Coordinates of C-alpha atoms in Angstrom, one line a residue:
M1 CA 0.0 0.0 0.0
I2 CA 2.9 2.4 0.8
V3 CA 4.2 2.0 -2.7
L4 CA 0.8 2.7 -4.3
A5 CA 0.3 5.7 -2.0
S6 CA 3.6 7.2 -2.9
L7 CA 2.9 7.4 -6.6
P8 CA 0.8 10.6 -6.3
M9 CA 3.6 12.4 -4.5
L10 CA 6.1 11.4 -7.2
A11 CA 3.7 12.7 -9.9
I12 CA 3.2 16.0 -8.0
L13 CA 6.9 16.5 -7.5
T14 CA 7.4 15.9 -11.2
W15 CA 4.9 18.6 -12.0
L16 CA 6.6 21.0 -9.7
V17 CA 9.9 20.4 -11.4
A18 CA 8.2 21.1 -14.8
L19 CA 6.6 24.3 -13.5
M20 CA 10.0 25.6 -12.1
I21 CA 11.6 25.0 -15.6
D22 CA 8.7 26.4 -17.6
P23 CA 5.6 27.6 -15.6
G24 CA 3.5 28.3 -18.7
Q25 CA 0.6 30.5 -17.6
F26 CA 1.4 29.8 -13.9
E27 CA 3.8 32.6 -13.0
G28 CA 5.3 34.0 -9.8
W29 CA 3.1 33.5 -6.8
S30 CA 0.9 31.1 -8.6
V31 CA 3.7 28.5 -8.7
V32 CA 4.3 29.1 -5.0
L33 CA 0.7 28.5 -4.2
L34 CA 0.5 25.4 -6.4
G35 CA 3.7 23.9 -5.0
G36 CA 2.7 24.6 -1.4
G37 CA -0.9 23.5 -1.8
W38 CA 0.2 20.3 -3.6
I39 CA 2.7 19.3 -0.9
V40 CA 0.4 20.1 2.0
M41 CA -2.6 18.2 0.5
A42 CA -0.5 15.2 -0.7
S43 CA 1.4 14.9 2.6
I44 CA -1.6 15.0 4.8
T45 CA -3.8 12.7 2.7
T46 CA -0.9 10.2 2.1
V47 CA -0.4 9.9 5.9
G48 CA -4.2 9.6 6.4
L49 CA -4.4 6.9 3.7
V50 CA -1.4 4.8 5.0
L51 CA -2.0 5.1 8.7
V52 CA -5.8 5.0 9.0
G53 CA -7.0 4.0 5.6
G54 CA -9.5 6.8 5.5
Q55 CA -12.0 7.2 2.6
W56 CA -11.6 11.0 2.9
A57 CA -7.8 10.6 2.4
L58 CA -8.2 8.5 -0.7
R59 CA -10.8 10.8 -2.3
T60 CA -8.9 14.0 -1.5
L61 CA -5.6 12.6 -2.7
L62 CA -7.2 11.4 -5.9
I63 CA -8.6 14.9 -6.6
A64 CA -5.2 16.6 -5.7
T65 CA -3.4 14.2 -8.1
A66 CA -5.9 14.7 -10.9
T67 CA -5.2 18.5 -10.8
G68 CA -1.9 17.8 -12.4
L69 CA -3.6 16.9 -15.6
Y70 CA -5.3 20.3 -15.6
V71 CA -2.0 22.0 -15.1
G72 CA -0.6 20.2 -18.0
L73 CA -3.1 21.9 -20.3
F74 CA -1.3 25.2 -19.7
R75 CA 2.3 24.0 -20.2
P76 CA 4.2 23.2 -23.4
S77 CA 4.1 19.5 -24.5
D78 CA 7.7 18.8 -23.6
P79 CA 9.2 15.6 -22.2
L80 CA 8.6 16.7 -18.6
T81 CA 4.9 17.3 -19.3
V82 CA 4.6 13.8 -20.9
T83 CA 6.4 12.2 -18.0
A84 CA 4.4 14.0 -15.4
T85 CA 1.1 13.1 -17.2
A86 CA 2.1 9.4 -17.4
L87 CA 3.0 9.4 -13.6
T88 CA -0.3 11.1 -12.8
A89 CA -2.2 8.5 -14.8
A90 CA -0.3 5.7 -13.1
A91 CA -1.0 7.3 -9.7
M92 CA -4.7 7.6 -10.3
I93 CA -4.9 4.0 -11.5
A94 CA -3.1 2.9 -8.3
L95 CA -5.5 4.9 -6.1
L96 CA -8.5 3.3 -7.9
S97 CA -7.1 -0.2 -7.9
P98 CA -8.8 -3.1 -6.2
Q99 CA -5.8 -3.5 -3.9
M100 CA -6.1 0.0 -2.6
S101 CA -9.9 -0.4 -2.2
R102 CA -9.3 -3.4 0.0
E103 CA -6.9 -1.4 2.3
V104 CA -9.3 1.5 2.8
R105 CA -12.0 1.5 5.5
K106 CA -15.5 1.0 4.2
L107 CA -17.0 2.9 7.2
P108 CA -15.6 5.9 9.2
S109 CA -13.5 5.0 12.3
A110 CA -15.5 5.0 15.5
S111 CA -12.7 6.7 17.4
G112 CA -12.0 9.3 14.7
P113 CA -13.4 12.8 14.3
P114 CA -16.8 13.2 12.6
P115 CA -16.8 13.7 8.8
V116 CA -18.0 17.4 9.2
A117 CA -14.9 18.1 11.4
V118 CA -12.6 16.6 8.8
M119 CA -14.3 18.8 6.2
A120 CA -13.8 21.9 8.4
T121 CA -10.0 21.1 8.2
L122 CA -9.7 20.1 4.6
I123 CA -11.6 23.1 3.1
P124 CA -9.1 25.7 4.4
L125 CA -6.2 23.4 3.6
S126 CA -7.3 23.3 0.0
L127 CA -7.3 27.0 -0.5
P128 CA -3.6 27.4 -1.5
L129 CA -4.0 24.7 -4.2
L130 CA -7.2 26.1 -5.5
L131 CA -5.8 29.6 -5.8
G132 CA -2.7 28.3 -7.5
L133 CA -4.7 26.4 -10.1
I134 CA -6.2 29.7 -11.4
P135 CA -4.3 30.3 -14.7
V136 CA -4.0 34.0 -13.8
P137 CA -0.9 35.4 -12.0
A138 CA -1.6 35.7 -8.2
N139 CA -0.2 38.4 -6.0
G140 CA 1.2 38.5 -2.5
W141 CA -2.1 39.1 -0.9
S142 CA -3.3 35.7 -2.2
V143 CA -0.3 34.1 -0.4
V144 CA -1.2 35.9 2.8
V145 CA -4.7 34.6 2.8
A146 CA -3.5 31.1 1.8
L147 CA -1.1 31.1 4.7
G148 CA -3.9 32.3 7.0
A149 CA -6.0 29.3 5.9
L150 CA -3.2 26.9 6.6
V151 CA -2.6 28.4 10.1
A152 CA -6.3 28.2 10.9
A153 CA -6.5 24.6 9.8
F154 CA -3.4 23.7 11.8
L155 CA -4.7 25.3 15.0
Y156 CA -8.0 23.6 14.7
S157 CA -6.7 20.2 13.8
R158 CA -4.2 20.2 16.6
T159 CA -6.8 21.5 19.1
I160 CA -4.6 24.5 19.9
T161 CA -6.1 27.3 21.9
G162 CA -7.9 29.7 19.5
G163 CA -8.2 27.0 16.7
L164 CA -12.0 27.0 16.7
V165 CA -12.1 30.8 16.7
A166 CA -9.6 30.9 13.9
I167 CA -11.8 28.9 11.5
R168 CA -15.0 30.5 12.5
F169 CA -14.0 34.1 12.7
G170 CA -10.3 34.7 12.0
L171 CA -10.1 33.2 8.5
P172 CA -13.4 34.8 7.3
V173 CA -12.3 38.2 8.5
L174 CA -8.9 37.9 6.9
T175 CA -10.4 36.8 3.6
I176 CA -12.9 39.6 3.5
A177 CA -10.2 42.2 4.4
F178 CA -7.9 41.1 1.5
A179 CA -10.5 40.0 -1.1
T180 CA -10.3 43.3 -2.9
P181 CA -6.5 43.7 -3.1
M182 CA -6.3 40.0 -4.2
G183 CA -8.3 41.0 -7.3
I184 CA -10.5 38.9 -9.6
P185 CA -10.8 35.9 -9.7
H186 CA -8.6 35.1 -6.7
G187 CA -10.6 37.2 -4.3
V188 CA -13.9 35.8 -5.5
V189 CA -12.7 32.2 -5.2
S190 CA -11.3 32.8 -1.7
L191 CA -14.6 34.3 -0.5
A192 CA -16.6 31.4 -2.0
L193 CA -14.4 28.7 -0.5
V194 CA -13.9 30.3 2.9
G195 CA -17.6 31.1 3.0
A196 CA -18.4 27.4 2.5
G197 CA -15.8 26.4 5.1
T198 CA -17.2 28.8 7.6
A199 CA -20.7 27.4 7.2
V200 CA -19.3 23.9 7.9
A201 CA -17.2 25.2 10.8
W202 CA -20.4 26.3 12.6
A203 CA -21.8 22.8 12.8
P204 CA -22.1 21.5 16.4
Q205 CA -19.9 18.5 15.7
V206 CA -17.0 20.8 14.7
A207 CA -17.0 22.4 18.2
A208 CA -17.5 19.0 19.9
A209 CA -14.5 17.6 18.0
F210 CA -12.3 20.5 19.0
H211 CA -12.7 20.0 22.8
P212 CA -10.5 17.4 24.5
L213 CA -12.2 14.1 24.9
I214 CA -10.7 13.5 28.3
E215 CA -11.3 16.0 31.0
K216 CA -9.9 16.2 34.5
G217 CA -12.2 14.5 37.0
S218 CA -12.5 14.9 40.8
T219 CA -12.0 12.4 43.6
Y220 CA -14.0 11.9 46.7
A221 CA -12.8 10.4 50.0
I222 CA -14.4 7.1 51.0
P223 CA -14.7 6.4 54.7
P224 CA -12.4 3.4 55.6
E225 CA -15.3 1.5 57.1
L226 CA -17.1 1.5 53.7
A227 CA -14.0 0.3 51.7
P228 CA -13.7 -3.4 50.9
P229 CA -11.2 -5.2 53.2
D230 CA -9.0 -6.3 50.3
I231 CA -8.5 -2.8 49.1
L232 CA -7.6 -1.6 52.6
E233 CA -5.1 -4.4 52.8
R234 CA -3.5 -3.5 49.5
A235 CA -3.3 0.2 50.5
R236 CA -1.9 -0.9 53.9
I237 CA -4.6 1.0 55.8
D238 CA -6.6 -0.3 58.8
E239 CA -10.3 0.2 59.3
S240 CA -9.7 3.5 61.2
G241 CA -7.9 5.0 58.2
N242 CA -4.4 4.8 59.7
R243 CA -1.4 3.6 57.8
L244 CA -0.2 0.2 58.9

């Protein structure tokens, strides 16, 4: 399974090399967004696929890998494009293979986060890649919003203080503030995606998944005369509560 799951990363790295040599219509910050978005999505979904066999990981990795074919439409048909396209096709075949299907869970893990909480993390994580895929040069403001989305997703996924506030308030405010300087279409795409992510973030399950599952409890003293004799013996305490 590890070999099959590593093919998408190999295809993505080949596309990145091709873009660095000849970016085609993806210039400047667009290449940065593409590269960062691809690496983040591929890394997280590959780990999720190998370690937990999550359906969400397989589907997200398949989509992220398929975007390479879209990028190839805006590059010259040189040997690198041909190689990257072939690797992308092989990676998609591997992800859709019966062997991979047998390794993936058919039902969500009972101990894992609810699907809506996974979506609340994946939506902001996908923003850099989505902005990079726009075949119009991006500017620095797009990178700022993309970084903000990654930070918000990281804080929430790691249950760090302020993570829930970040995806519910921080990221939407940041996106609205910089939508105009980002320009069209990057600003519009950011508003649409973050708006959808914010709607998901307000689901009750998202807040429930953010709070720690284990909380500190309290203890109560039990009178020695009510404790079972075997427990008193193990604790070396007599019936009066004195140490033996």
